[in-house]
Amino acid sequence: MQPTLYIAVVGGGTCDPDTLRRAERVGQLLAERGAVLVCGGLGGVMEGACRGARAKGGTTVGFLPTTARSSANPYVSVALPTGLGEARNTLVVRASDALIAIGGEFGTLSEIAFALKVGVPVVGLDTWELAKHGGPVQAIHCVANPAEAVARALQLAAGAVRATS
Amino acid sequence: MQPTLYIAVVGGGTCDPDTLRRAERVGQLLAERGAVLVCGGLGGVMEGACRGARAKGGTTVGFLPTTARSSANPYVSVALPTGLGEARNTLVVRASDALIAIGGEFGTLSEIAFALKVGVPVVGLDTWELAKHGGPVQAIHCVANPAEAVARALQLAAGAVRATS
Amino acid sequence: MQPTLYIAVVGGGTCDPDTLRRAERVGQLLAERGAVLVCGGLGGVMEGACRGARAKGGTTVGFLPTTARSSANPYVSVALPTGLGEARNTLVVRASDALIAIGGEFGTLSEIAFALKVGVPVVGLDTWELAKHGGPVQAIHCVANPAEAVARALQLAAGAVRATS
Amino acid sequence: MQPTLYIAVVGGGTCDPDTLRRAERVGQLLAERGAVLVCGGLGGVMEGACRGARAKGGTTVGFLPTTARSSANPYVSVALPTGLGEARNTLVVRASDALIAIGGEFGTLSEIAFALKVGVPVVGLDTWELAKHGGPVQAIHCVANPAEAVARALQLAAGAVRATS
């Protein structure tokens, strides 16, 4: 039996309609493939992804910064208040076998970087570009659309899980 | 519609057969009542409670101290590696609307005390007794059996949720 | 050369004048013996202990629950905002080689229990009494006054540091 | 009286001699200006900065990922084991009024991004360059040498402290 894969979807707490649509599509596809969706539990990309996943019967885990479960978006099926503030970003990463970043601001970048630091593969859809001393750093698996994002994330996650079992 | 209640079940990572049976019964009853079971994801009381809950189709969340999902007991349905070590005890409490302590050692006491500190009601089944300067401190709701534990925890949790909504 | 010992002083964020005096005396003696005082950085026992230590030129570390350094009492020499809320209690314990509990409420009990869980020795001055199933649990080193508290804590801390070196 | 400023110095746990020299110079200058140096407590840039600061009588705080104080570099004056693993990066940021990044890998980027997320100003010396959708994001204050790094960080830190007082 295949182990269940846990995939983080990270991105801005507010976002434009096109980004929201892509987040929703990522959520749908993850649920159809049987993955558990992990996120920060709030609005924007997080809400879009959760809505998509729930529409397909998926499980959606939200690590909330505050101590109030009611701060979760309505599509989080397992809502987890942490009281850790923004440090809960590290929990989103630690709980995931791979991470899909969609757009996003500094919080998203902190999750991308933390994931790369601790060995969680990162797939990016119109998100941050990494560079140092003027040269690009090829660490994010860049993809062109939600279908590619999900396929790549699941492939990388399965490899990561095998490597640590 | 009633909100879903999240109930922590805490106790020793190893335990005697009788304690294990009671943990399992607590898990069964929580699942029958539609509650999400939250725990530290390992063996003993945690595993017993998760096994009971899963047998009744319930959801079981395990916050793991290490970064390895494979350290979860087989009855955890949402297994969350944290990499925070024993500090993950605070997450078990923060994610719960009430806590049921069954037996337990110092780790369990740390969860009981943290819950009382942050206002999460605690139900106790043959667990720690609190006293200061020679006088007992009546803060744990002591019950005699699993059925009472679950009934009391759900009642207290519903009250706690109402109070913060 | 002896390693510097780090001793946590924990207790209520508010307390009566007698408890405050004892906390201050504990702080003085720790500083005279060259120990670093670790605490939660706020008022009551924490402030009393820090004031005593600073009067003797000691170093006082405060792990603050909020993100505001200004929430520290004025006698904290190294004030560390964490933004982790009450979960910062686990940091106070992890940073210490032994812990002195003076009086205290549930937060103090959570620190005592967490310390016992992770192997940090605990010295108690009029603090919680531990019992299970009607029988006392002898895990806290009970002392009668500040001088005994500091002597015992430093002795236990030195042993704990040797054991892990 | 001016409040003491806390400045994080972040960078690789191993680094080339030139980067090490610059880290050491940053540490010296911070100590000469009376700032407390905050870091992750290990080798490379962290050790270089601490060595420089200690040579000038400064205070150096190290948040360690493990539970072992002995993992700190010898120039950490306040060594704080956390047991939180890499999540301790968030503590380095939360404890600081500004952050100086020198070179660095993904861990450094996670600290830069977390700082920008929570409003801690970031000064960069040959470190990551941020870009999104092909366009640069000007969020790091880039400087050319240690003297500029320290001057800019202290100026930004003082502004940040004033803004929240």
XYZ file of C-alpha atoms in Angstrom:
660
model
C 0.000 0.000 0.000
C 1.192 3.479 -0.858
C 1.632 5.839 2.081
C -0.582 8.904 2.072
C 1.334 11.950 0.852
C 1.031 15.311 2.547
C 1.458 18.333 0.278
C 1.702 21.914 1.501
C 0.102 24.626 -0.614
C 1.459 28.047 0.278
C 0.846 31.526 -1.075
C -0.565 34.908 -0.236
C -3.346 35.385 2.300
C -4.939 37.595 -0.302
C -4.534 37.114 -4.048
C -5.961 38.000 -7.456
C -8.775 35.928 -9.023
C -6.477 34.128 -11.434
C -4.135 32.987 -8.673
C -7.141 31.926 -6.627
C -8.424 29.802 -9.517
C -5.082 28.082 -9.858
C -4.923 27.416 -6.123
C -8.380 25.882 -6.292
C -7.369 23.676 -9.184
C -4.256 22.525 -7.304
C -6.469 21.612 -4.359
C -8.867 19.645 -6.553
C -6.095 17.654 -8.170
C -4.367 16.900 -4.871
C -7.620 15.544 -3.444
C -8.289 13.472 -6.548
C -4.864 11.917 -6.141
C -5.526 11.113 -2.474
C -3.038 13.565 -0.960
C -3.641 15.432 2.281
C -3.427 19.201 1.765
C -1.492 21.131 4.425
C -1.590 24.915 4.721
C -1.667 27.922 7.011
C -5.460 27.766 7.220
C -6.275 31.363 6.308
C -7.547 33.134 3.167
C -6.313 33.719 -0.383
C -4.300 30.844 -1.844
C -4.870 28.786 1.302
C -8.637 29.142 1.058
C -8.714 28.536 -2.686
C -6.700 25.344 -2.355
C -8.809 24.078 0.538
C -12.032 24.810 -1.331
C -10.826 22.848 -4.316
C -9.716 19.914 -2.189
C -12.947 19.778 -0.194
C -15.009 19.817 -3.397
C -13.298 16.544 -4.258
C -13.665 15.058 -0.783
C -10.069 15.678 0.286
C -8.628 16.291 3.738
C -7.333 19.813 4.414
C -5.132 20.614 7.415
C -4.711 24.228 8.533
C -2.064 25.348 11.038
C -3.428 28.615 12.378
C -1.203 31.370 13.804
C -3.626 32.369 16.553
C -5.346 30.383 19.289
C -8.765 30.740 17.640
C -10.068 27.857 15.555
C -12.660 30.214 14.110
C -9.912 32.018 12.187
C -9.697 29.077 9.770
C -11.214 29.408 6.333
C -14.450 27.364 5.965
C -12.770 24.708 3.800
C -10.259 23.547 6.403
C -11.345 20.095 7.592
C -8.726 19.779 10.346
C -8.254 23.246 11.867
C -5.358 23.495 14.310
C -4.855 26.679 16.342
C -1.193 26.921 17.403
C -0.750 30.246 19.179
C 2.763 30.405 17.685
C 2.134 33.368 15.387
C 4.020 33.341 12.092
C 6.356 30.670 13.473
C 3.589 28.231 12.570
C 4.996 28.443 9.031
C 7.665 25.973 10.122
C 4.919 23.493 11.074
C 3.342 23.697 7.628
C 6.687 22.697 6.146
C 7.604 20.006 8.672
C 4.235 18.304 8.199
C 4.648 18.072 4.415
C 6.425 15.746 1.992
C 6.575 18.431 -0.685
C 5.469 22.044 -1.016
C 3.685 23.889 -3.827
C 4.167 27.666 -3.770
C 1.705 29.761 -5.774
C 2.606 33.445 -6.072
C 3.081 34.724 -2.562
C 4.858 37.347 -0.496
C 7.519 37.187 2.233
C 5.656 34.602 4.301
C 5.611 32.316 1.298
C 9.312 32.895 0.747
C 9.991 31.963 4.370
C 8.196 28.662 3.800
C 10.034 27.997 0.531
C 13.400 28.675 2.161
C 12.645 26.667 5.286
C 11.536 23.746 3.119
C 14.740 23.869 1.076
C 16.758 24.061 4.301
C 15.187 20.939 5.786
C 14.999 18.939 2.566
C 11.336 19.251 1.612
C 11.099 19.584 -2.210
C 9.537 22.804 -3.509
C 7.431 23.257 -6.647
C 6.752 26.812 -7.784
C 3.962 28.323 -9.851
C 4.674 32.000 -10.628
C 6.405 32.427 -7.322
C 9.750 33.694 -6.000
C 12.935 33.383 -8.019
C 16.070 32.660 -6.056
C 19.427 34.245 -6.812
C 22.677 34.901 -5.041
C 25.549 37.180 -6.044
C 23.814 37.842 -9.325
C 23.437 34.218 -10.350
C 20.190 32.248 -10.210
C 19.884 29.375 -7.733
C 17.941 26.501 -9.271
C 16.268 24.966 -6.244
C 12.568 25.464 -6.928
C 10.966 23.118 -9.457
C 9.212 25.659 -11.665
C 6.034 24.521 -13.401
C 3.577 26.171 -15.762
C 0.164 25.155 -14.456
C -1.730 23.399 -11.642
C -1.658 19.981 -13.297
C 2.107 20.087 -13.623
C 2.458 21.410 -10.070
C 0.516 18.530 -8.584
C 2.151 15.856 -10.731
C 5.624 17.137 -9.910
C 4.920 17.597 -6.204
C 3.529 14.095 -5.811
C 6.479 12.617 -7.683
C 8.980 14.514 -5.531
C 7.071 13.728 -2.346
C 7.017 10.020 -3.111
C 10.754 10.109 -3.674
C 11.329 12.018 -0.430
C 9.201 9.554 1.535
C 11.009 6.559 0.018
C 14.378 8.107 0.835
C 13.557 8.423 4.538
C 11.776 5.087 5.043
C -24.960 23.195 12.812
C -22.746 22.255 15.745
C -19.057 22.947 15.318
C -16.779 19.914 15.356
C -15.132 19.492 18.747
C -11.469 18.596 19.105
C -10.582 16.545 22.173
C -7.041 15.738 23.263
C -6.378 12.337 24.797
C -3.108 12.300 26.725
C -1.334 9.681 28.798
C 1.741 7.500 28.976
C 3.589 6.369 25.866
C 3.558 2.949 27.471
C 0.818 1.710 29.784
C -0.742 -1.366 31.383
C -3.467 -3.366 29.566
C -6.272 -1.952 31.663
C -5.291 1.647 30.935
C -4.941 0.766 27.268
C -8.469 -0.645 27.220
C -9.860 2.510 28.753
C -7.982 4.678 26.263
C -9.433 2.608 23.442
C -12.934 2.994 24.825
C -12.460 6.759 25.119
C -11.390 6.834 21.481
C -14.414 4.833 20.366
C -16.853 7.059 22.190
C -15.244 10.275 20.928
C -15.519 9.037 17.349
C -19.134 7.963 17.843
C -19.906 11.462 19.038
C -18.213 13.016 16.018
C -15.243 14.570 17.827
C -11.766 14.827 16.333
C -9.192 13.107 18.559
C -5.920 15.002 19.070
C -2.831 13.404 20.605
C 0.952 13.119 20.560
C 0.774 10.368 17.935
C 2.921 7.746 19.654
C 2.222 4.517 21.603
C 0.468 3.545 24.828
C -2.577 5.657 25.664
C -2.178 7.599 22.411
C -2.245 4.443 20.321
C -5.102 2.883 22.269
C -7.254 5.968 21.867
C -6.478 6.265 18.167
C -7.256 2.581 17.571
C -10.624 2.980 19.257
C -11.462 6.090 17.293
C -10.445 4.609 13.959
C -12.543 1.511 14.604
C -15.540 3.842 14.679
C -14.464 5.842 11.645
C -13.157 8.821 13.570
C -10.403 11.307 12.667
C -7.208 11.086 14.731
C -4.577 13.836 14.673
C -1.069 13.110 15.952
C 1.518 15.820 16.633
C 4.832 13.965 16.480
C 7.946 15.152 18.314
C 10.365 14.142 15.564
C 10.502 14.985 11.868
C 9.569 11.420 10.857
C 5.955 10.688 9.955
C 6.740 6.989 10.288
C 7.020 7.425 14.065
C 3.232 7.741 14.298
C 1.198 4.806 15.584
C -0.744 3.058 12.775
C -4.093 4.474 13.926
C -3.212 8.129 13.402
C -5.149 9.356 10.369
C -3.509 12.806 10.206
C 0.145 12.371 11.207
C 2.033 15.635 11.674
C 5.797 15.596 12.259
C 6.826 18.792 14.045
C 10.543 18.506 14.796
C 9.872 20.434 18.032
C 10.640 17.580 20.428
C 8.602 17.499 23.621
C 7.557 21.110 23.023
C 4.971 19.622 20.669
C 2.934 18.959 23.823
C 1.869 22.583 23.700
C 0.431 22.015 20.212
C -1.690 19.092 21.405
C -3.234 21.402 23.978
C -3.646 24.469 21.746
C -5.423 22.386 19.102
C -8.002 21.031 21.562
C -11.253 22.280 23.075
C -10.887 19.969 26.076
C -8.372 17.383 27.259
C -8.825 13.897 28.700
C -5.863 12.651 30.756
C -5.644 8.917 31.383
C -2.967 7.863 33.876
C 0.273 9.311 32.616
C 3.685 10.497 33.728
C 5.435 13.880 33.676
C 4.683 14.537 30.017
C 0.996 14.109 30.747
C 1.262 16.433 33.723
C 2.897 19.059 31.510
C -0.083 18.855 29.165
C -2.600 19.026 32.021
C -0.875 22.084 33.489
C -0.457 23.838 30.160
C -4.151 23.238 29.414
C -5.204 24.683 32.763
C -2.905 27.665 32.161
C -4.429 28.524 28.796
C -8.029 27.739 29.707
C -8.576 24.347 28.094
C -10.773 22.230 30.435
C -9.192 19.012 31.734
C -10.950 15.719 32.517
C -8.962 13.124 34.454
C -9.256 9.336 34.656
C -6.883 7.927 37.305
C -4.381 10.635 36.581
C -2.397 13.256 38.498
C -3.788 14.898 41.618
C -2.945 18.536 42.083
C -2.051 20.053 45.429
C -0.246 23.108 46.732
C 1.006 23.817 50.254
C -0.669 20.683 51.472
C -4.125 21.513 50.152
C -5.710 19.940 47.071
C -6.345 22.115 43.999
C -9.632 21.168 42.358
C -8.955 21.958 38.719
C -9.189 18.585 37.002
C -12.678 17.186 36.434
C -12.218 13.684 37.850
C -14.360 10.938 36.352
C -14.714 7.222 36.995
C -14.820 5.650 33.553
C -14.455 6.286 29.803
C -18.138 7.058 29.253
C -18.081 9.749 31.901
C -14.782 11.091 30.580
C -16.137 11.568 27.084
C -19.483 12.982 28.189
C -17.810 15.479 30.497
C -15.118 16.471 27.999
C -17.641 17.112 25.230
C -19.827 19.136 27.564
C -16.890 21.241 28.736
C -15.550 21.613 25.200
C -18.889 22.826 23.892
C -18.987 25.393 26.673
C -15.430 26.524 25.940
C -16.180 26.879 22.235
C -19.362 28.861 22.911
C -17.506 31.154 25.295
C -14.940 32.124 22.657
C -17.273 32.446 19.665
C 37.302 25.943 34.292
C 33.760 25.380 35.480
C 31.063 25.872 32.870
C 28.551 28.615 33.569
C 25.329 27.184 34.978
C 21.927 28.417 33.820
C 19.177 28.269 36.444
C 15.512 28.943 35.722
C 13.474 30.733 38.363
C 9.753 30.233 37.815
C 6.666 31.324 39.723
C 3.585 33.482 39.546
C 3.451 36.633 37.431
C 1.956 38.253 40.499
C 2.772 37.227 44.067
C 2.604 38.297 47.705
C 5.406 40.398 49.269
C 6.936 37.450 51.133
C 7.222 35.348 47.969
C 8.662 38.353 46.171
C 11.334 38.743 48.854
C 12.322 35.120 48.556
C 12.494 35.372 44.776
C 14.748 38.386 45.116
C 17.016 36.540 47.541
C 17.214 33.572 45.158
C 18.250 35.950 42.388
C 20.936 37.560 44.548
C 22.453 34.242 45.527
C 22.428 32.892 41.984
C 24.273 35.974 40.769
C 26.799 35.764 43.606
C 27.514 32.197 42.573
C 28.004 33.184 38.929
C 24.920 31.493 37.501
C 22.866 32.924 34.647
C 19.228 33.406 35.665
C 16.622 32.302 33.102
C 12.938 33.193 33.367
C 9.775 34.197 31.562
C 10.737 37.856 31.763
C 7.532 39.259 33.258
C 6.441 40.380 36.766
C 6.020 38.790 40.181
C 8.537 36.055 40.989
C 10.294 36.658 37.660
C 10.801 40.331 38.399
C 11.834 39.750 41.994
C 14.453 37.207 40.987
C 15.807 39.419 38.208
C 16.022 42.419 40.510
C 18.007 40.425 43.024
C 20.355 39.071 40.410
C 20.958 42.448 38.801
C 21.732 43.998 42.184
C 24.640 41.563 42.369
C 25.747 42.112 38.761
C 24.253 38.912 37.395
C 22.950 38.146 33.912
C 19.175 37.679 33.604
C 17.575 36.147 30.504
C 13.843 36.630 29.875
C 11.892 34.655 27.265
C 8.867 36.830 26.574
C 5.559 35.428 25.315
C 4.802 38.370 23.045
C 6.770 40.031 20.271
C 7.369 43.190 22.339
C 10.679 43.565 24.134
C 9.119 46.344 26.182
C 7.001 43.755 28.018
C 10.086 42.608 29.940
C 10.501 43.656 33.545
C 13.228 46.322 33.985
C 15.699 43.863 35.537
C 15.971 41.561 32.524
C 19.410 42.094 30.989
C 18.835 39.888 27.926
C 15.185 40.341 26.887
C 14.032 37.949 24.183
C 10.596 38.379 22.586
C 9.452 35.037 21.139
C 5.913 35.535 19.823
C 5.165 31.946 20.902
C 2.707 32.826 23.664
C 2.707 30.516 26.669
C 4.630 27.911 24.672
C 7.694 29.963 25.522
C 7.594 28.137 28.873
C 9.275 25.215 27.140
C 12.164 27.512 26.164
C 12.713 28.596 29.764
C 13.119 24.930 30.694
C 15.231 23.876 27.713
C 17.677 26.721 28.332
C 18.250 25.734 31.963
C 20.401 23.196 33.805
C 18.069 23.201 36.812
C 14.848 24.963 37.774
C 13.768 26.651 41.005
C 9.989 26.948 41.442
C 8.726 29.471 43.986
C 5.004 29.284 44.712
C 3.261 29.594 41.376
C 0.095 28.694 39.534
C -0.648 26.479 36.518
C 2.011 28.054 34.330
C 4.604 27.224 36.955
C 3.297 23.663 37.159
C 3.625 23.342 33.389
C 7.278 24.341 33.677
C 7.906 21.956 36.585
C 6.328 19.067 34.694
C 8.076 19.841 31.420
C 11.406 20.022 33.262
C 10.821 16.645 34.915
C 9.820 15.197 31.539
C 13.012 16.302 29.814
C 15.362 15.601 32.704
C 15.971 19.087 34.117
C 16.138 18.843 37.936
C 13.506 20.812 39.856
C 13.894 22.494 43.250
C 10.719 23.690 44.959
C 10.090 26.402 47.533
C 6.454 26.335 48.745
C 5.297 25.214 45.353
C 3.192 22.427 43.852
C 3.055 18.977 45.438
C 2.832 16.091 43.027
C 0.648 13.049 43.625
C -0.914 10.288 41.581
C -3.609 7.804 42.571
C -3.506 9.121 46.098
C 0.215 8.634 46.607
C 2.812 11.404 46.584
C 5.369 11.504 43.764
C 8.762 12.573 45.084
C 10.260 14.328 42.091
C 10.665 17.907 43.254
C 13.576 18.631 45.584
C 11.751 20.529 48.335
C 13.746 23.118 50.238
C 12.961 25.490 53.078
C 14.534 28.783 52.057
C 16.326 30.686 49.261
C 19.825 29.666 50.394
C 18.924 25.990 50.279
C 17.159 26.443 46.949
C 20.202 27.950 45.288
C 22.685 25.516 46.831
C 20.594 22.531 45.788
C 19.867 23.849 42.301
C 23.531 24.543 41.579
C 24.530 21.106 42.871
C 21.899 19.376 40.728
C 22.707 21.539 37.713
C 26.419 20.742 37.944
C 25.557 17.043 38.067
C 23.218 17.339 35.091
C 25.845 19.189 33.055
C 28.537 16.616 33.912
C 26.189 13.777 32.951
C 25.665 15.158 29.452
C 29.235 16.267 28.708
C 18.715 56.710 27.822
C 18.873 54.780 24.576
C 17.432 51.281 24.693
C 19.879 48.464 23.961
C 19.529 47.266 20.374
C 19.566 43.579 19.475
C 20.987 42.750 16.055
C 20.870 39.312 14.466
C 23.835 38.200 12.383
C 22.926 35.306 10.106
C 24.852 33.348 7.487
C 26.241 29.953 6.640
C 27.309 27.482 9.320
C 30.443 27.071 7.254
C 31.980 29.806 5.117
C 35.109 30.915 3.296
C 37.835 32.891 5.104
C 36.847 36.198 3.566
C 33.226 35.868 4.686
C 34.436 34.818 8.128
C 36.580 37.951 8.365
C 33.662 40.154 7.479
C 31.441 38.416 10.027
C 34.087 38.992 12.668
C 34.319 42.659 11.766
C 30.545 43.018 11.960
C 30.650 41.475 15.422
C 33.382 43.833 16.582
C 31.538 46.900 15.391
C 28.232 45.820 16.912
C 29.915 45.322 20.278
C 31.682 48.672 20.055
C 28.322 50.293 19.462
C 26.790 48.537 22.479
C 24.430 46.250 20.584
C 23.594 42.705 21.686
C 24.443 40.183 18.956
C 21.829 37.466 18.346
C 22.515 34.374 16.248
C 21.982 30.654 15.811
C 24.979 29.891 18.006
C 26.850 27.511 15.704
C 29.901 27.816 13.396
C 30.840 29.792 10.287
C 29.376 33.282 10.135
C 27.791 32.831 13.561
C 31.104 31.950 15.162
C 33.003 34.679 13.356
C 30.538 37.341 14.443
C 30.517 36.102 18.042
C 34.314 36.044 18.179
C 34.486 39.606 16.974
C 31.873 40.781 19.446
C 33.488 39.028 22.396
C 36.860 40.526 21.547
C 35.246 43.892 22.152
C 33.429 42.827 25.316
C 30.020 42.434 23.697
C 27.135 40.143 24.625
C 26.407 37.299 22.195
C 23.187 35.296 22.338
C 22.974 31.932 20.561
C 19.692 30.072 19.986
C 20.776 26.470 19.488
C 18.734 23.954 17.497
C 19.503 21.007 19.776
C 19.099 20.502 23.507
C 22.872 20.563 24.097
C 24.472 23.778 25.302
C 27.837 22.330 24.352
C 26.930 22.681 20.667
C 27.424 26.458 20.923
C 30.549 28.006 19.484
C 33.004 29.147 22.201
C 32.234 32.823 21.671
C 28.555 32.640 22.614
C 28.149 34.324 25.993
C 24.464 33.412 26.460
C 23.969 29.934 24.983
C 20.340 28.832 24.771
C 19.493 25.259 23.762
C 15.957 25.151 22.350
C 15.314 21.614 21.132
C 13.225 23.118 18.314
C 15.532 22.140 15.456
C 15.690 24.557 12.557
C 12.503 26.217 13.783
C 14.770 28.086 16.178
C 15.504 30.371 13.221
C 12.233 32.120 13.981
C 13.507 32.890 17.492
C 16.668 34.523 16.146
C 14.467 36.865 14.134
C 11.850 37.556 16.815
C 14.558 38.482 19.319
C 16.141 41.058 17.005
C 15.476 44.682 16.070
C 17.295 44.282 12.752
C 19.108 41.506 10.917
C 22.414 41.443 9.048
C 22.732 38.617 6.514
C 26.234 37.742 5.336
C 26.372 35.296 2.433
C 24.398 32.261 3.498
C 22.385 29.365 2.188
C 18.726 28.341 2.517
C 18.666 28.671 6.294
C 19.818 32.255 5.947
C 17.163 32.899 3.329
C 14.509 31.524 5.686
C 15.640 34.041 8.304
C 15.696 36.923 5.813
C 12.197 36.079 4.610
C 10.781 35.552 8.084
C 12.256 38.888 9.175
C 10.691 40.686 6.203
C 7.373 38.974 6.947
C 7.271 40.148 10.556
C 8.707 43.605 9.969
C 12.303 43.219 11.128
C 14.564 45.256 8.779
C 17.187 43.270 6.853
C 20.663 44.410 5.816
C 22.537 42.254 3.300
C 26.232 41.789 2.602
C 26.768 39.598 -0.483
C 23.675 37.603 0.332
C 20.482 36.486 -1.409
C 18.827 38.623 -4.069
C 15.058 38.596 -4.095
C 13.003 38.523 -7.270
C 9.514 37.590 -8.332
C 8.136 37.064 -11.829
C 11.406 38.201 -13.267
C 11.517 41.517 -11.455
C 13.745 42.287 -8.480
C 12.130 42.898 -5.076
C 13.961 45.651 -3.218
C 13.468 44.641 0.384
C 16.985 43.946 1.614
C 19.168 46.950 2.378
C 22.294 45.998 0.435
C 25.601 47.286 1.750
C 29.197 46.979 0.627
C 31.142 46.267 3.802
C 30.898 45.514 7.542
C 31.011 49.154 8.609
C 28.085 50.026 6.376
C 26.217 46.912 7.496
C 26.453 47.830 11.158
C 25.695 51.506 10.653
C 22.641 50.722 8.548
C 21.370 47.959 10.838
C 21.622 50.123 13.942
C 19.876 53.005 12.185
C 17.047 50.732 11.003
C 16.806 49.014 14.380
C 16.520 52.306 16.224
C 13.734 53.319 13.858
C 11.939 50.006 14.336
C 12.179 50.266 18.123
C 10.880 53.849 18.087
C 7.981 52.840 15.868
C 6.774 50.189 18.311
C 7.338 52.092 21.559
